[in-house]
Coordinates of C-alpha atoms and ligand atoms in Angstrom, one line a residue:
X27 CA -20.6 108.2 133.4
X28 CA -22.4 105.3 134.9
X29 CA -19.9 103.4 137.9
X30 CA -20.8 100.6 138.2
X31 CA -20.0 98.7 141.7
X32 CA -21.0 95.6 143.1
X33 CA -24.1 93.5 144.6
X34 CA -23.8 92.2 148.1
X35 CA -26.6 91.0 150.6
X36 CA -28.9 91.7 148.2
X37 CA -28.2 95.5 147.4
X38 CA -25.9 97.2 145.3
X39 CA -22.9 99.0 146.1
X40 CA -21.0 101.6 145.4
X41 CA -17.2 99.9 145.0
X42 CA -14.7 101.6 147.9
X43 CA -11.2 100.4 147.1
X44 CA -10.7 103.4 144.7
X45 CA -9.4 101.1 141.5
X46 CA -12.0 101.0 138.6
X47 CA -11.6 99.9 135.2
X48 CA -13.1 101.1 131.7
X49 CA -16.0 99.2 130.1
X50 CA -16.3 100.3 127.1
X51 CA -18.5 99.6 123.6
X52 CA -16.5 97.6 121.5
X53 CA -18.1 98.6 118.2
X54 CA -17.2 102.1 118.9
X55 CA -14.8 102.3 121.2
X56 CA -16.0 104.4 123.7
X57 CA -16.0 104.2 127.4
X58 CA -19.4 103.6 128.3
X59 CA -18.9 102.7 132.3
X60 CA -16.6 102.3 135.0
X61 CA -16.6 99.2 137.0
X62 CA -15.1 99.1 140.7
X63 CA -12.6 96.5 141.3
X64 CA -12.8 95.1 144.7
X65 CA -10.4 95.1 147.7
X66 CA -10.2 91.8 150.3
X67 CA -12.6 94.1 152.8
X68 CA -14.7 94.0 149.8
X69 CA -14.3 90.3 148.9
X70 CA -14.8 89.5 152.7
X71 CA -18.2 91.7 153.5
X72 CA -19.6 89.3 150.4
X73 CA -18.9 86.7 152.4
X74 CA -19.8 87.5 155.7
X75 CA -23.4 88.1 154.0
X76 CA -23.5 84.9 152.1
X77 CA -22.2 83.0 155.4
X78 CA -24.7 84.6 157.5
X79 CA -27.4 83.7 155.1
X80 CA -26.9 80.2 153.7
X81 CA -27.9 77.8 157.0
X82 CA -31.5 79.2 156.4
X83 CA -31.2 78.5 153.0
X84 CA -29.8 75.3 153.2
X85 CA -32.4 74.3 155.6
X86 CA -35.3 75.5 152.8
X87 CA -36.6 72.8 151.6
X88 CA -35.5 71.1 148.4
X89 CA -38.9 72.0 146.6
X90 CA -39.2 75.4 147.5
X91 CA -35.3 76.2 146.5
X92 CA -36.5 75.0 143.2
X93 CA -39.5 77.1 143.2
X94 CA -36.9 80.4 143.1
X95 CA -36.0 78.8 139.7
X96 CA -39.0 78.2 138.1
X97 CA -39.6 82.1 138.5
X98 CA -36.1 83.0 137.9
X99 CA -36.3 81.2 134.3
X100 CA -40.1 83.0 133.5
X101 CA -38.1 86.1 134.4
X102 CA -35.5 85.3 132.2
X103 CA -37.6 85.0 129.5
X104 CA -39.3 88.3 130.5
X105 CA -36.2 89.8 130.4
X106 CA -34.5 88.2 127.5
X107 CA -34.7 91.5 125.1
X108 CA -33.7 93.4 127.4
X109 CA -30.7 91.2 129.2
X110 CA -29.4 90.5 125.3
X111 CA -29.0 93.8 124.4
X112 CA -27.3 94.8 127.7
X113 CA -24.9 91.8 127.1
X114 CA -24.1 92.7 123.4
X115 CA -23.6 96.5 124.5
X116 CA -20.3 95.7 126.3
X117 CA -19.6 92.6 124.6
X118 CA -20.1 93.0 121.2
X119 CA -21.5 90.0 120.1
X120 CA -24.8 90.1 117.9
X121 CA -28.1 90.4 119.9
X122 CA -29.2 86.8 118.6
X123 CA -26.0 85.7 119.7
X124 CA -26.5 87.4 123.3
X125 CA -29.8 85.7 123.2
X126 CA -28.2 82.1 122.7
X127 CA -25.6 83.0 125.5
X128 CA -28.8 84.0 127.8
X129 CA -30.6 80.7 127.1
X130 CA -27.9 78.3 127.6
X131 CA -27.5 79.3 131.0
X132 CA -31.2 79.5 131.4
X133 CA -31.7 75.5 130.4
X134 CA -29.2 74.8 133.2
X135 CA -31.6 77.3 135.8
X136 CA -34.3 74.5 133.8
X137 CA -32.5 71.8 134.8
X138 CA -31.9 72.4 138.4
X139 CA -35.6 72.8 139.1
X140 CA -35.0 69.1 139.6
X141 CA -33.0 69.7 142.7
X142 CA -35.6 67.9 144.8
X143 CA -34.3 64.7 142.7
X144 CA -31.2 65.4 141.7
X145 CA -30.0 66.4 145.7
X146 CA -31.4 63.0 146.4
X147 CA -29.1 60.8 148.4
X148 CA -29.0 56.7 149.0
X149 CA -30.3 54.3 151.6
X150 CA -29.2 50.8 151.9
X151 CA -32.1 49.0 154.6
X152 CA -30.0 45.7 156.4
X153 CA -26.5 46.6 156.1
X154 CA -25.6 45.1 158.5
X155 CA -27.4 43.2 161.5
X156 CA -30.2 45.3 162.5
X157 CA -28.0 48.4 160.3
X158 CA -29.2 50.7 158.1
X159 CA -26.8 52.8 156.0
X160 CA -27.4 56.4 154.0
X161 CA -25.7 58.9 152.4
X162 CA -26.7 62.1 152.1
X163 CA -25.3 65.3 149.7
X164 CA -25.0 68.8 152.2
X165 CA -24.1 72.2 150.3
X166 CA -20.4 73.1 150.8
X167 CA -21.2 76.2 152.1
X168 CA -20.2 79.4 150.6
X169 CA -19.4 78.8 147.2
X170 CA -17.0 81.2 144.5
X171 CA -17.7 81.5 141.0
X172 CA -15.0 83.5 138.2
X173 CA -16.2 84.0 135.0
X174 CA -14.9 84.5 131.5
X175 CA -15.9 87.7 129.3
X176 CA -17.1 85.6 126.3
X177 CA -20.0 84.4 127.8
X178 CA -21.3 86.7 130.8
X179 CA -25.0 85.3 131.1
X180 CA -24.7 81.6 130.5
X181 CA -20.8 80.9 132.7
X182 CA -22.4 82.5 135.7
X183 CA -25.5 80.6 135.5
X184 CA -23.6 77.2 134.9
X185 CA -22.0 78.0 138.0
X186 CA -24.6 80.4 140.3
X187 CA -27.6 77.8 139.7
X188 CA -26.2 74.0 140.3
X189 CA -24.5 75.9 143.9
X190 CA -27.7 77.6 145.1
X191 CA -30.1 74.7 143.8
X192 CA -28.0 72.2 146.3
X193 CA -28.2 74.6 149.3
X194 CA -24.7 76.9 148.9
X195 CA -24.3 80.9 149.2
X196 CA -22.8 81.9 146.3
X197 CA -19.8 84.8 145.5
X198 CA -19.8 85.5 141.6
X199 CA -16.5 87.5 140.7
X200 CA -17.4 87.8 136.8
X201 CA -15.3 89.5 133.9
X202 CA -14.8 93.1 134.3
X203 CA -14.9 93.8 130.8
X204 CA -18.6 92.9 130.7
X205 CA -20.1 93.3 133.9
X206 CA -23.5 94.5 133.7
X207 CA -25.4 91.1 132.6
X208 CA -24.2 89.3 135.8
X209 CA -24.8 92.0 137.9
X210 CA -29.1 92.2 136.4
X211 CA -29.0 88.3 136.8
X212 CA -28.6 88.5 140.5
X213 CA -31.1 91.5 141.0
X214 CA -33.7 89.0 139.1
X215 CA -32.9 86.3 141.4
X216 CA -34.0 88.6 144.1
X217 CA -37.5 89.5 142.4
X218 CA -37.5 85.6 141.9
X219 CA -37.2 85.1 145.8
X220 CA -34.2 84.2 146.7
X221 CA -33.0 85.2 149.9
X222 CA -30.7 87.9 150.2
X223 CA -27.1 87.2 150.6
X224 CA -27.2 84.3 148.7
X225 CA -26.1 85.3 145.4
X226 CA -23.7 88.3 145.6
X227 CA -21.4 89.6 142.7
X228 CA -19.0 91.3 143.3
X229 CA -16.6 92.8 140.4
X230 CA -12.7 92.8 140.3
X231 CA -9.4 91.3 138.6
X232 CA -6.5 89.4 140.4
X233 CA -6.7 91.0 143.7
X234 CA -10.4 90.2 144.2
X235 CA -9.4 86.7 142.5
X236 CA -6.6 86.5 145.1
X237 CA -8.6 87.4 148.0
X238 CA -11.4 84.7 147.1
X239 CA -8.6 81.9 146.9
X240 CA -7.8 83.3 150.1
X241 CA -10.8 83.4 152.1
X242 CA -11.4 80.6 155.1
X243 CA -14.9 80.6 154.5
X244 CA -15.1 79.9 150.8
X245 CA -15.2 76.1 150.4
X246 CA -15.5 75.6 146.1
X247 CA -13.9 77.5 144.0
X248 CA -15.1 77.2 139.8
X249 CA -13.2 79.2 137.3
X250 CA -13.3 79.4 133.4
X251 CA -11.0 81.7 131.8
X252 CA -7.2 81.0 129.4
X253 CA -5.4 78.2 130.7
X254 CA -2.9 80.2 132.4
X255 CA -5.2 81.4 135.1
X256 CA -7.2 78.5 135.5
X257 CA -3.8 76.5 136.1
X258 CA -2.9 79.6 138.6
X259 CA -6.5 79.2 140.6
X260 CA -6.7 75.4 140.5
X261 CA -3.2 75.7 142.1
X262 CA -4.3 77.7 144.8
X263 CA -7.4 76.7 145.6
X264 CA -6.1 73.4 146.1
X265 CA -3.4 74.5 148.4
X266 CA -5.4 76.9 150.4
X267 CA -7.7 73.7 151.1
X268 CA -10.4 74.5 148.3
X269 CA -12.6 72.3 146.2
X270 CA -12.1 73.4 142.7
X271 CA -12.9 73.0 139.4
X272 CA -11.1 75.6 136.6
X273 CA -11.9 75.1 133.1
X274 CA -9.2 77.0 130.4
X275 CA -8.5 77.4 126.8
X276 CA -9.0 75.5 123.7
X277 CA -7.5 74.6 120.1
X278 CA -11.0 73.0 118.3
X279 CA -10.4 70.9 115.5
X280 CA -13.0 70.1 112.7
X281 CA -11.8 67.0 110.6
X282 CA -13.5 66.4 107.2
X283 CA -13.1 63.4 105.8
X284 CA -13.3 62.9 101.5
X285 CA -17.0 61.3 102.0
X286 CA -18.2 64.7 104.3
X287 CA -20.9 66.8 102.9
X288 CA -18.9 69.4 101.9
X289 CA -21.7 72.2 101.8
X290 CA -22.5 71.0 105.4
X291 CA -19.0 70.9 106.4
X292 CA -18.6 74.5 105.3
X293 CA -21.2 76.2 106.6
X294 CA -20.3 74.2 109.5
X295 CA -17.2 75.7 109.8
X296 CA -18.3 79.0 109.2
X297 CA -20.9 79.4 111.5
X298 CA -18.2 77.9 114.1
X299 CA -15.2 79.5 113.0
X300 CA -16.4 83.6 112.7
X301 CA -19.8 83.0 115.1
X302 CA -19.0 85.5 117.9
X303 CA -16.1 86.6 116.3
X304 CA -14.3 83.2 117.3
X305 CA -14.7 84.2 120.6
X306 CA -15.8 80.7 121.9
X307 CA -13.9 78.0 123.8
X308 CA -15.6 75.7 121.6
X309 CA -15.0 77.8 118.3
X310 CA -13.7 75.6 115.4
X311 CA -10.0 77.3 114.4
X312 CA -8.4 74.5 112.9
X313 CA -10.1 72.8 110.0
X314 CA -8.3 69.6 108.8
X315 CA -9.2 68.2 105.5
X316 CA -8.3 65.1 104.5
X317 CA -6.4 64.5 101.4
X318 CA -5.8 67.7 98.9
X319 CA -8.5 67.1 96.9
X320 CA -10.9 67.7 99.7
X321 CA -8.3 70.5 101.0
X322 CA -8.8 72.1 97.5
X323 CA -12.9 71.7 97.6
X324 CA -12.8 73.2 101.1
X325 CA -10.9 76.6 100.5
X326 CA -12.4 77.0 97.3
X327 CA -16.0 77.1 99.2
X328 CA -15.0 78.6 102.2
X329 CA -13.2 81.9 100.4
X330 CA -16.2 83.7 98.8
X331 CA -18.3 83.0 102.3
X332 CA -15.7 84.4 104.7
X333 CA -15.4 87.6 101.8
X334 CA -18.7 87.6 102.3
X335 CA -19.1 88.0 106.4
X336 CA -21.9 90.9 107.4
X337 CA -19.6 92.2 110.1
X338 CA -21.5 94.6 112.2
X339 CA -22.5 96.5 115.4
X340 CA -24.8 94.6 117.6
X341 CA -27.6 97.5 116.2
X342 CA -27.3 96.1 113.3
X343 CA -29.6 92.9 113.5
X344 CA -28.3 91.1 110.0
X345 CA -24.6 90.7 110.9
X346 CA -23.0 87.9 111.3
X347 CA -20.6 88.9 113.5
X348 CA -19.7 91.5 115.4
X349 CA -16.1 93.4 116.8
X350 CA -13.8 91.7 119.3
X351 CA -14.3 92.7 123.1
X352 CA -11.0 94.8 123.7
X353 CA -8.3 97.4 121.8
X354 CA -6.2 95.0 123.6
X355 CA -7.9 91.5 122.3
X356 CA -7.6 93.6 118.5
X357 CA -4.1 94.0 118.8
X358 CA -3.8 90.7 119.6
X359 CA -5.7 89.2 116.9
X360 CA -4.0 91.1 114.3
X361 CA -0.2 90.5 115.7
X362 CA -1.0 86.5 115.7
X363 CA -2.4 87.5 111.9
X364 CA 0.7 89.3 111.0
X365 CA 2.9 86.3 112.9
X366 CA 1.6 83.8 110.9
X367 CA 2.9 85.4 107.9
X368 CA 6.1 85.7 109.3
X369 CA 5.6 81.9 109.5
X370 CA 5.2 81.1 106.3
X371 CA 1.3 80.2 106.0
X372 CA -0.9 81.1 103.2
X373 CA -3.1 84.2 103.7
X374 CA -5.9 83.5 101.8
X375 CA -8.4 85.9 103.2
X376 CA -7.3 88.6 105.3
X377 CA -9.1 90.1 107.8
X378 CA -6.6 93.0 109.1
X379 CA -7.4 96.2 108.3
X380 CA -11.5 96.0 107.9
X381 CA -13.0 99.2 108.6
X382 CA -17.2 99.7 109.0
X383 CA -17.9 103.5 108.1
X384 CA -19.0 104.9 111.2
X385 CA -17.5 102.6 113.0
X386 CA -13.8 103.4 112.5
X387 CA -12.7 103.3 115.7
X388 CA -14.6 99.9 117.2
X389 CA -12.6 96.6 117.3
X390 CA -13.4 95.2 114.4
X391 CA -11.5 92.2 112.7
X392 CA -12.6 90.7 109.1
X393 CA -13.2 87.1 109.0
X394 CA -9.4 85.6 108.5
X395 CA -8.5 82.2 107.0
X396 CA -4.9 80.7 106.8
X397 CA -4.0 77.6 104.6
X398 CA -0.7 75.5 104.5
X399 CA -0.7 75.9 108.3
X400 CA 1.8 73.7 110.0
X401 CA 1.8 71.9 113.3
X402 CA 5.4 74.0 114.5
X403 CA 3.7 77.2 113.7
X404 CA 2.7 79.4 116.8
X405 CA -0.5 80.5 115.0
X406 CA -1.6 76.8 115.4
X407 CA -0.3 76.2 119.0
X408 CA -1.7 79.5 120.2
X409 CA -5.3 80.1 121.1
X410 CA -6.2 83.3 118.6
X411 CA -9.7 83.3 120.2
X412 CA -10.3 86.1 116.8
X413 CA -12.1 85.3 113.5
X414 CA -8.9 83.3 112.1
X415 CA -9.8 79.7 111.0
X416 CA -6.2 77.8 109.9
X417 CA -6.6 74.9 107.4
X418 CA -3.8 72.3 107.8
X419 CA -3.8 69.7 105.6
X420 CA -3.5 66.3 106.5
X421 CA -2.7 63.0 103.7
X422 CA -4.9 60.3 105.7
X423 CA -7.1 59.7 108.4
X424 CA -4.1 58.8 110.6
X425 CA -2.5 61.9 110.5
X426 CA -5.5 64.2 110.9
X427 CA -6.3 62.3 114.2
X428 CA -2.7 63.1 114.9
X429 CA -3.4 66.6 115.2
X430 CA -5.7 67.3 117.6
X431 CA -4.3 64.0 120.1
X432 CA -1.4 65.7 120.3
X433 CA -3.0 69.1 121.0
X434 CA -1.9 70.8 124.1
X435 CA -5.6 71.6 124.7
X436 CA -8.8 68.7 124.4
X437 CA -11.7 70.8 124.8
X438 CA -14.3 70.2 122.1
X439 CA -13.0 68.6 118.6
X440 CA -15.3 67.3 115.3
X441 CA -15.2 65.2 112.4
X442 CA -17.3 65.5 109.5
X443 CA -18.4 62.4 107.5
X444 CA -20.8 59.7 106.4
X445 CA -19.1 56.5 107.4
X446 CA -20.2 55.3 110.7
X447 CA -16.5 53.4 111.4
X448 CA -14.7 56.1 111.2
X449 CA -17.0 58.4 113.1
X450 CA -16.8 55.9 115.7
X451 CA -13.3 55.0 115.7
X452 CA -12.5 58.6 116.0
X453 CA -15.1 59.1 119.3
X454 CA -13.5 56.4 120.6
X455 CA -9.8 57.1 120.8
X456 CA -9.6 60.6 120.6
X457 CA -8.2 62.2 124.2
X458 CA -11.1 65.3 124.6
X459 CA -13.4 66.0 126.1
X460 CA -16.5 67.2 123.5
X461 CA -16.8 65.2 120.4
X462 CA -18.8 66.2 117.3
X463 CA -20.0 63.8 115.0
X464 CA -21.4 66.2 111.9
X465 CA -22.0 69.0 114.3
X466 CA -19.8 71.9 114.7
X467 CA -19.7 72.7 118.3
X468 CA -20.9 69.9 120.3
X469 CA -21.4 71.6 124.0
X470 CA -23.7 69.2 125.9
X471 CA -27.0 70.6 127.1
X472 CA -27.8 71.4 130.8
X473 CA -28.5 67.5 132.1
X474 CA -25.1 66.3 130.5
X475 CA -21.7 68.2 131.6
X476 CA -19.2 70.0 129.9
X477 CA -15.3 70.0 130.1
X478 CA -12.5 69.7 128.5
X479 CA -9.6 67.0 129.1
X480 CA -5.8 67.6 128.8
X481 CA -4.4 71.7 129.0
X482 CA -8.6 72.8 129.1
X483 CA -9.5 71.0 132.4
X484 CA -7.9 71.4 136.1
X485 CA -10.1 69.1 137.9
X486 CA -12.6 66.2 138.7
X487 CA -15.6 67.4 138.3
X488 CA -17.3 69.4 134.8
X489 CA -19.8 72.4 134.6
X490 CA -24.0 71.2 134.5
X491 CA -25.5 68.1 134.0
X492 CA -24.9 65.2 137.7
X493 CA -21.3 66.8 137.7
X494 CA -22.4 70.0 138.9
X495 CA -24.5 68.6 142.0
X496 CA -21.4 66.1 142.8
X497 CA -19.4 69.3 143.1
X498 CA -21.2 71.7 145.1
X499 CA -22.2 69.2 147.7
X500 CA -20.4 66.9 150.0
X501 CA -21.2 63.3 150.7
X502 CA -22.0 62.3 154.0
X503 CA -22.8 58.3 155.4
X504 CA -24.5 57.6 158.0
X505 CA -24.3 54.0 159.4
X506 CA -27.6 53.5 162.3
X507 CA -28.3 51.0 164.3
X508 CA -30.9 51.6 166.9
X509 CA -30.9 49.9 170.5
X510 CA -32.9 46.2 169.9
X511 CA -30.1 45.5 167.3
X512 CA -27.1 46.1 169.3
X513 CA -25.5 42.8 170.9
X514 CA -24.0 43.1 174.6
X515 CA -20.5 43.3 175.4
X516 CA -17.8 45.2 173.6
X517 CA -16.2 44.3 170.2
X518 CA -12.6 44.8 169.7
X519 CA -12.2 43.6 166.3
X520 CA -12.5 45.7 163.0
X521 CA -16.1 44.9 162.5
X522 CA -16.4 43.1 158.9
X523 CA -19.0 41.4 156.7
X524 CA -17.4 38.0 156.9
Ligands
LIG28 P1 -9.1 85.4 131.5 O1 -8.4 84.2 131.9 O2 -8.4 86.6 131.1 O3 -10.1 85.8 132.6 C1 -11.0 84.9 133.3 C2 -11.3 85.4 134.7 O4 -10.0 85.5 135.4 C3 -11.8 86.9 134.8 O5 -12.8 86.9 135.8 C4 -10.6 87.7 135.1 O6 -10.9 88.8 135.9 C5 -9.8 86.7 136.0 N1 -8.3 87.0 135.8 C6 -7.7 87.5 134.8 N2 -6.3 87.6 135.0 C7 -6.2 87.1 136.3 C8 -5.0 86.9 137.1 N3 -3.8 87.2 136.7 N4 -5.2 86.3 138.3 C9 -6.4 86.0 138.7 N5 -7.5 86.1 138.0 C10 -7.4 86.7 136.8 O7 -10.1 84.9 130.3 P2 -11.0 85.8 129.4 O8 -10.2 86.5 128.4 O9 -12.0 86.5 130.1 O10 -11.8 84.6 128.6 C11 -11.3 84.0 127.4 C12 -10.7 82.7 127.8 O11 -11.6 81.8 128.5 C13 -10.3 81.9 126.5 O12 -9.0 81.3 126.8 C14 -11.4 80.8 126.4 O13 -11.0 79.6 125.7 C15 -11.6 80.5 127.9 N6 -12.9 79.9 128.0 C16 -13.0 78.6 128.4 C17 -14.2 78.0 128.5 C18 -14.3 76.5 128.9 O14 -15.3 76.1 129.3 N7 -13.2 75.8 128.8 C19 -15.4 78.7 128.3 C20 -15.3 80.1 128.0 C21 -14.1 80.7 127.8

């Protein structure tokens, strides 16, 4: 059985705290690895390594620390066959799928080979008399990274590149359910050229979590995971004196007004709703049409295409979808399935139950969809993160905005129409964070940021775009005034522009 441990100072290692955990292939259910999870000695060797390392780095020039990138993102691309079919192995989405998770970390590693002009700082000649003023942005230091198991390529890189781009060492605690991707990223930033010591991953749950919040020497902490945790790390960091940035869980709403294309706004939703099993922070799970005559069109359309799902192993390379990541995530899905029954919601299409011959044993769920949901009903307050769409019907415009305002979670939210008003009355007082105008799942590409607002955010600060530089660098100003300028005699009044 392969162990996998962890990758520190540019090596790997074997784990030593004695605690693994199962990785197994979700589409059959077998354990396929063992992954160590770390102990504090463990946490704190990765950082002696990336403390010892980063001054050099930080002193590399701006040019040449984007240099690393350039070649990191060929490899990438190299690699991408190989890398997507690692990351569907233990997390079951389809290799396409994989692929998309792998290049949307790789246009961030794209957009921080513009380090040289994004680190830039600002310079301000006359002051004062005879003063100049500057600011510059320094690295933070060692920087911590703790990753979600939906998307193992692209939340590390969101993270790993903007932090080593600006100058930081870098500790990646990623999901231990999929472990492997993260783990070849950092060995391919090696081959790349990065110094070792600068990007080390080390694997674990709470305690390596705990130990990170912990540590003296780790000065940012970014986390995406449920909400729960990423309230429970924001909280921490922040007391133990951190930077931090935690990014949580989501409720995404797809409104479709009685002008929409309905054939766009269907396969829309489908490709949103089931795509990755609906394991996506910015999957669509709650469709709201607008009046029942658009309700009626909607669930008449979507029926036969959710019947119709290819669900299959990532071998096969036609399915739509493929099984969820966990027994435990399965169990989930279909309890929430069975508890909105309980509830009263129409079960149009029912996904419990769906077996794939051969594959009777892999955590497969069929593509679900609720109608009649209602705004009390746990099904819609809970994050199913499962192939379950919920269609709750809303009279007017009014009332569909309604739904997702008063949302626990803002993360990503879309409205599907053709009049420009609404569309931009909607954009305009909505309280999240990602709006979709006629696209599904609007996550911003690498040079704009991402996050959520309300119960999906803990933070200032979002993932990629100018965001990610602010965060994982510090500001320092410099006021200078050099001898010629400097008038004799002391000055005992709080010097002013007056
Ligand atoms: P999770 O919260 O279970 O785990 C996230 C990370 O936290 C993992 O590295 C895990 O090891 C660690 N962790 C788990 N329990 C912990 C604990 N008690 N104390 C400290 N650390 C702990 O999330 P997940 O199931 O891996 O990922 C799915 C969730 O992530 C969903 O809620 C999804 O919406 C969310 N997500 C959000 C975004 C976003 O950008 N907002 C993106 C992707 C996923």
């Amino acid at each position: 059985m392969r162990e996998i441990g962890h990758f520190i100072g540019g090596k790997h290692v074997a784990g030593t705290s004695g605690r693994i955990s199962k990785v197994c292939n979700p589409a059959t259910g077998e354990m396929q690895a063992t992954v160590a999870l770390a102990s504090v000695e463990e946490i704190r060797a990765a950082v002696e390594n990336a403390k010892a390392a980063q001054p050099k780095w930080a002193a590399t020039n701006p040019q040449r620390r984007a240099r690393v990138f350039f070649k990191f993102v060929e490899l990438l691309n190299k690699n991408m066959d190989e890398l997507a079919t690692l990351l569907s192995k233990e997390h079951g989405k389809t290799v396409e799928d994989s692929k998309g998770d792998i290049v949307r970390g790789l246009e961030v590693c794209e957009f921080v080979c513009g380090i040289p002009h994004l680190q830039k700082g600002e310079f301000t000649e006359g002051a004062g008399p005879a003063i100049d003023m500057y600011s510059i942005r320094q690295p933070v230091g060692v920087g911590a990274g703790i990753t979600p198991f939906n998307f193992p390529a692209m939340i590390p890189m969101w993270m790993f590149a903007p932090a080593i781009a600006c100058g930081n060492a870098f500790i990646l605690k990623p999901s231990e359910r999929d472990p492997s991707v993260p783990l070849r990223l950092a060995e391919l930033m090696i081959e790349a050229g990065l110094p070792a010591g600068i990007l080390n991953v080390v694997n674990g749950d709470k305690a390596a979590v705990d130990a990170i919040l912990t540590d003296p020497d780790i000065a940012a902490v970014s986390f995406v995971g449920s909400t729960p945790i990423a309230r429970y790390v924001y909280g921490t960091a922040a007391m133990n004196g951190k930077r931090a940035q935690c990014f949580g869980g989501a409720k995404n709403h797809m409104i479709i007004m009685p002008d929409a294309d309905m054939d766009q706004a269907v396969n829309a939703l489908m490709g949103a709703g089931y795509g990755s099993a609906g394991e996506r922070c910015m999957a669509v799970s709650v469709a709201v049409p607008v009046g029942e005559d658009t309700a009626n069109r909607l669930v008449e359309k979507l029926v036969p295409k959710i019947e119709s799902l290819r669900i299959g192993p990532y071998t096969d390379d036609k399915a739509d979808m493929g099984p969820l990541v966990t027994k435990d995530a399965y169990n989930r899905v279909n309890g929430l399935i069975d508890r909105g029954v309980e509830e009263g919601a129409k079960l149009v299409v029912d996904g419990r139950g769906f077996k794939l011959q051969g594959y009777e044993d892999g955590y497969f769920v069929g593509g679900t969809l609720f109608d009649h949901v209602k705004p009390e009903m746990d099904i819609y307050k809970t994050e199913i993160f499962g192939p379950v769409l919920s269609v709750v019907r809303a009279k007017n415009y009014e009332e569909a905005l309604d739904l997702p305002m008063k949302h626990e979670y803002g993360n990503g939210v879309a409205i599907y129409t053709r009049d420009g008003d609404a569309a931009r009355d909607f954009a305009s007082r909505i309280n999240i964070g990602m709006i979709g105008v006629n696209v599904p799942i609007p996550v911003p590409l690498a040079y704009h940021s991402f996050g959520g607002w309300k119960a999906s955010s803990f933070g200032d600060l979002n993932q990629h775009g100018t965001d990610s530089i602010k965060f994982w660098t510090r500001t320092k100003t410099i006021t200078a005034r050099w001898p010629s300028g400097i008038k004799d005699g002391a000055e005992f009044v709080m010097p002013t522009m007056k």
